[in-house]
């Protein structure tokens, strides 16, 4: 109960009720950040629990559409208890992709369930010029990282995000795209015709691209204890909103090609009874129709 009350407090604070300087380190001024140009280093940070079928699409996109003008480190936080995710990571270990380095990070299940823990660790340890915090239902298809690297030349922004994504309609569990038993473990690609462009209005959980110097200085909700505490089940990702509040930025849109996302009604990683999951799916479907 105390954890819920603490999270509610920080969600309220992030609405502008309190200054972020009370709860986190000072974001370095833009003049204190490197304005990198040339071949940039970009780190992608994702988490996977019970979403191995989505992760296979994400990692496949890096094999099928490797970068030419940037060096990408792909950091995946996972738990050894999630055997299907382990199998996906083992499968992709066989691929040596030019410009791509795999970085699998094994953590305890309860640490994985609080996504802010892994994101904070990655932020503080990164050697990259920019860090893209994302989710494993996002794919980086043709031209994605090359266009991003071009857009980031010489920039010192705190936080940027893609101008648009290409997304599916809200998919149910029986969709051939996301059925767990749809295909054996192999490289997976999608038909772009099944995706429609969607403009993005701010940085959100899957689309937060932060300057590396900012990451190393402030982490990811580093000093907010409740958002760095392990959880018994996969916790709602309230830390993303708090993170943007601490950065005092909703992000700046930049042109990025090839950003694709599988939108899905079921949030299976959160667990719960079947009736609860169906209720969540119904609510998400209704919200999608109302937007």
XYZ file of C-alpha atoms in Angstrom:
291
model
C 0.000 0.000 0.000
C 2.840 2.376 0.874
C 4.423 1.731 -2.534
C 1.156 2.622 -4.283
C 0.851 5.823 -2.269
C 4.439 6.790 -3.053
C 3.981 6.198 -6.765
C 0.731 8.200 -6.710
C 2.637 11.045 -5.024
C 5.308 11.133 -7.735
C 2.726 10.901 -10.502
C 1.021 13.932 -8.982
C 4.342 15.739 -8.540
C 5.172 15.062 -12.192
C 2.049 16.946 -13.238
C 3.891 20.105 -12.213
C 2.859 20.295 -8.593
C 6.468 20.319 -7.332
C 9.827 21.306 -8.843
C 11.875 18.292 -10.014
C 15.029 19.738 -8.449
C 13.726 18.490 -5.088
C 13.934 14.858 -6.181
C 16.810 14.414 -8.583
C 20.206 15.634 -9.723
C 20.492 18.712 -11.899
C 20.393 18.023 -15.621
C 23.659 19.265 -17.155
C 23.277 22.451 -19.180
C 23.343 22.076 -22.946
C 26.749 23.811 -23.032
C 28.111 20.998 -20.841
C 27.065 18.277 -23.293
C 29.106 17.050 -26.225
C 27.794 17.945 -29.685
C 28.857 14.706 -31.353
C 29.012 14.359 -35.116
C 30.222 11.741 -37.556
C 29.600 8.072 -36.800
C 27.507 8.128 -33.615
C 27.237 5.453 -30.931
C 23.618 4.707 -30.038
C 22.502 2.293 -27.322
C 19.058 0.698 -27.440
C 17.713 -0.384 -24.034
C 14.770 -2.762 -23.809
C 13.218 -5.168 -21.290
C 11.607 -8.507 -22.015
C 9.370 -10.627 -19.804
C 6.905 -13.028 -21.472
C 7.196 -11.029 -24.726
C 9.789 -13.159 -26.515
C 7.614 -13.262 -29.655
C 7.845 -9.452 -29.866
C 11.554 -9.441 -29.058
C 12.186 -11.783 -31.994
C 10.736 -9.159 -34.344
C 12.831 -6.399 -32.776
C 16.132 -8.256 -32.952
C 15.319 -9.518 -36.447
C 14.908 -5.932 -37.641
C 18.511 -5.216 -36.641
C 19.761 -8.286 -38.514
C 17.670 -7.613 -41.620
C 18.248 -3.841 -41.709
C 21.698 -3.242 -40.180
C 22.933 0.342 -39.764
C 25.492 1.751 -42.157
C 26.330 5.082 -40.514
C 26.096 4.366 -36.763
C 27.254 1.835 -34.199
C 24.398 0.289 -32.227
C 24.569 -1.509 -28.887
C 21.424 -3.518 -28.144
C 20.957 -3.944 -24.392
C 18.226 -6.390 -23.385
C 17.327 -6.913 -19.723
C 15.851 -10.376 -19.080
C 15.395 -12.999 -16.381
C 16.773 -16.548 -16.740
C 13.377 -17.771 -15.501
C 11.832 -16.629 -18.795
C 13.032 -19.586 -20.836
C 11.431 -18.452 -24.101
C 13.267 -15.124 -23.965
C 16.527 -16.932 -23.173
C 15.993 -19.095 -26.269
C 15.463 -15.987 -28.435
C 18.650 -14.370 -27.111
C 20.621 -17.584 -27.632
C 19.323 -17.741 -31.198
C 20.420 -14.197 -32.036
C 23.854 -14.744 -30.523
C 24.729 -16.586 -33.731
C 24.334 -13.413 -35.819
C 27.343 -11.144 -36.133
C 25.849 -7.982 -37.594
C 28.118 -5.169 -38.835
C 27.595 -2.081 -36.673
C 25.571 -3.985 -34.039
C 26.714 -5.315 -30.655
C 24.473 -7.555 -28.545
C 24.471 -6.860 -24.796
C 22.253 -9.287 -22.864
C 21.794 -8.302 -19.215
C 20.564 -11.070 -16.915
C 18.834 -9.803 -13.765
C 16.630 -11.292 -11.090
C 12.951 -11.500 -11.882
C 11.928 -8.954 -9.268
C 14.517 -6.472 -10.566
C 13.298 -6.977 -14.125
C 9.730 -6.293 -13.021
C 10.622 -2.695 -12.101
C 11.740 -1.395 -15.477
C 13.296 1.729 -13.974
C 16.020 -0.402 -12.358
C 17.452 -1.638 -15.636
C 16.976 1.682 -17.393
C 18.793 3.464 -14.588
C 21.682 1.016 -14.681
C 21.986 1.319 -18.442
C 21.844 5.118 -18.289
C 24.593 5.372 -15.693
C 26.870 2.830 -17.411
C 26.377 3.782 -21.057
C 29.309 4.743 -23.261
C 26.988 5.845 -26.062
C 26.399 9.304 -27.489
C 22.629 8.742 -27.282
C 20.452 6.155 -25.545
C 17.109 5.016 -26.970
C 14.899 3.636 -24.184
C 12.322 1.473 -25.911
C 9.995 -1.539 -25.618
C 10.419 -4.889 -27.323
C 7.328 -4.428 -29.542
C 9.198 -1.733 -31.536
C 11.084 -2.586 -34.739
C 13.903 -0.620 -36.366
C 13.434 -1.243 -40.074
C 15.023 0.179 -43.221
C 16.992 3.383 -42.610
C 15.970 3.765 -38.972
C 19.319 4.255 -37.276
C 20.978 5.917 -40.251
C 18.254 8.575 -40.395
C 18.399 8.976 -36.609
C 22.178 9.403 -36.669
C 21.823 12.022 -39.411
C 19.175 13.901 -37.397
C 21.373 13.902 -34.270
C 24.509 15.344 -35.857
C 25.908 18.053 -33.589
C 22.858 18.177 -31.321
C 22.823 18.698 -27.578
C 19.102 18.192 -26.851
C 18.155 16.600 -23.555
C 15.543 14.295 -25.087
C 14.313 13.617 -28.623
C 11.785 11.245 -30.185
C 10.739 10.136 -33.704
C 8.284 12.405 -35.492
C 6.160 9.377 -36.371
C 5.831 5.648 -36.073
C 4.187 3.049 -38.284
C 1.802 0.968 -36.204
C -0.716 -1.832 -36.582
C -4.289 -1.687 -35.460
C -4.748 -3.025 -31.940
C -4.020 -6.745 -32.307
C -5.660 -9.538 -30.356
C -3.828 -12.619 -29.112
C -4.966 -14.660 -32.120
C -3.464 -12.306 -34.689
C -1.007 -14.226 -36.919
C 1.507 -11.437 -36.300
C 1.795 -12.042 -32.576
C 0.667 -15.617 -31.933
C 3.386 -17.314 -29.940
C 3.055 -20.528 -31.934
C 2.826 -18.830 -35.322
C 6.306 -19.855 -36.511
C 9.459 -21.609 -35.329
C 12.304 -19.465 -34.028
C 13.723 -17.681 -37.052
C 14.249 -14.206 -38.458
C 10.895 -12.450 -38.472
C 9.785 -9.596 -40.701
C 6.456 -7.867 -41.311
C 4.433 -6.606 -44.253
C 4.611 -2.785 -44.125
C 1.126 -2.663 -45.684
C -0.282 -3.811 -42.325
C 1.070 -0.684 -40.629
C -0.170 2.901 -40.839
C 1.807 6.085 -40.055
C 0.956 7.703 -36.728
C 2.387 11.070 -35.682
C 3.946 11.249 -32.217
C 3.436 14.347 -30.079
C 5.993 13.712 -27.327
C 8.539 11.240 -26.029
C 6.847 8.247 -24.411
C 8.097 4.994 -22.876
C 9.131 3.298 -26.159
C 10.382 6.518 -27.772
C 12.683 8.282 -25.321
C 16.069 9.052 -26.892
C 18.294 10.782 -24.343
C 21.660 12.474 -24.730
C 24.388 10.216 -23.355
C 25.880 12.931 -21.155
C 22.458 13.472 -19.571
C 22.085 9.733 -18.958
C 25.439 9.448 -17.234
C 24.731 12.497 -15.057
C 21.194 11.749 -13.865
C 20.419 8.094 -14.583
C 16.769 7.091 -14.904
C 14.815 8.222 -11.815
C 18.014 7.390 -9.966
C 17.187 9.014 -6.632
C 13.520 8.043 -6.363
C 13.708 4.951 -4.212
C 10.252 3.566 -4.956
C 11.025 3.537 -8.698
C 14.255 1.620 -8.028
C 12.634 -0.992 -5.774
C 12.158 -4.586 -7.018
C 8.562 -5.695 -7.612
C 6.698 -8.984 -7.223
C 5.139 -8.713 -10.691
C 5.779 -6.554 -13.722
C 5.036 -3.036 -12.498
C 3.196 -0.400 -14.486
C 5.771 1.887 -16.052
C 4.937 5.077 -14.170
C 8.625 5.974 -14.085
C 8.543 7.203 -17.701
C 6.404 10.226 -16.882
C 8.470 10.947 -13.785
C 11.642 10.680 -15.876
C 10.476 13.337 -18.335
C 9.494 15.554 -15.401
C 12.969 15.176 -13.902
C 14.497 16.054 -17.272
C 12.052 18.983 -17.605
C 11.437 17.935 -21.195
C 8.763 16.177 -23.240
C 11.302 15.813 -26.020
C 11.952 17.329 -29.432
C 10.682 15.551 -32.540
C 13.301 14.493 -35.099
C 12.815 12.784 -38.482
C 13.430 9.043 -38.172
C 12.545 6.471 -40.817
C 11.554 2.870 -40.331
C 10.050 2.978 -36.818
C 7.426 0.206 -36.627
C 5.379 -1.000 -33.670
C 3.094 -3.971 -33.049
C 0.183 -2.557 -31.055
C -1.433 -5.290 -28.969
C -4.482 -5.378 -26.751
C -3.196 -7.964 -24.282
C -0.635 -6.952 -21.664
C 0.364 -10.464 -20.695
C 3.587 -9.459 -18.946
C 1.550 -7.909 -16.116
C 0.056 -11.290 -15.218
C -3.226 -11.481 -13.326
C -6.213 -13.746 -13.779
C -7.609 -14.454 -17.236
C -10.741 -12.402 -16.514
C -8.588 -9.421 -15.516
C -6.521 -9.692 -18.694
C -9.657 -9.833 -20.825
C -11.003 -6.740 -19.058
C -7.767 -4.880 -19.747
C -7.918 -5.936 -23.416
C -11.498 -4.649 -23.677
C -10.539 -1.310 -22.116
C -7.523 -0.894 -24.409
C -9.625 -1.709 -27.459
C -12.247 0.828 -26.408
C -9.592 3.483 -25.834
C -8.120 2.825 -29.272
C -11.520 3.258 -30.945
C -12.155 6.536 -29.090
C -8.816 8.082 -30.115
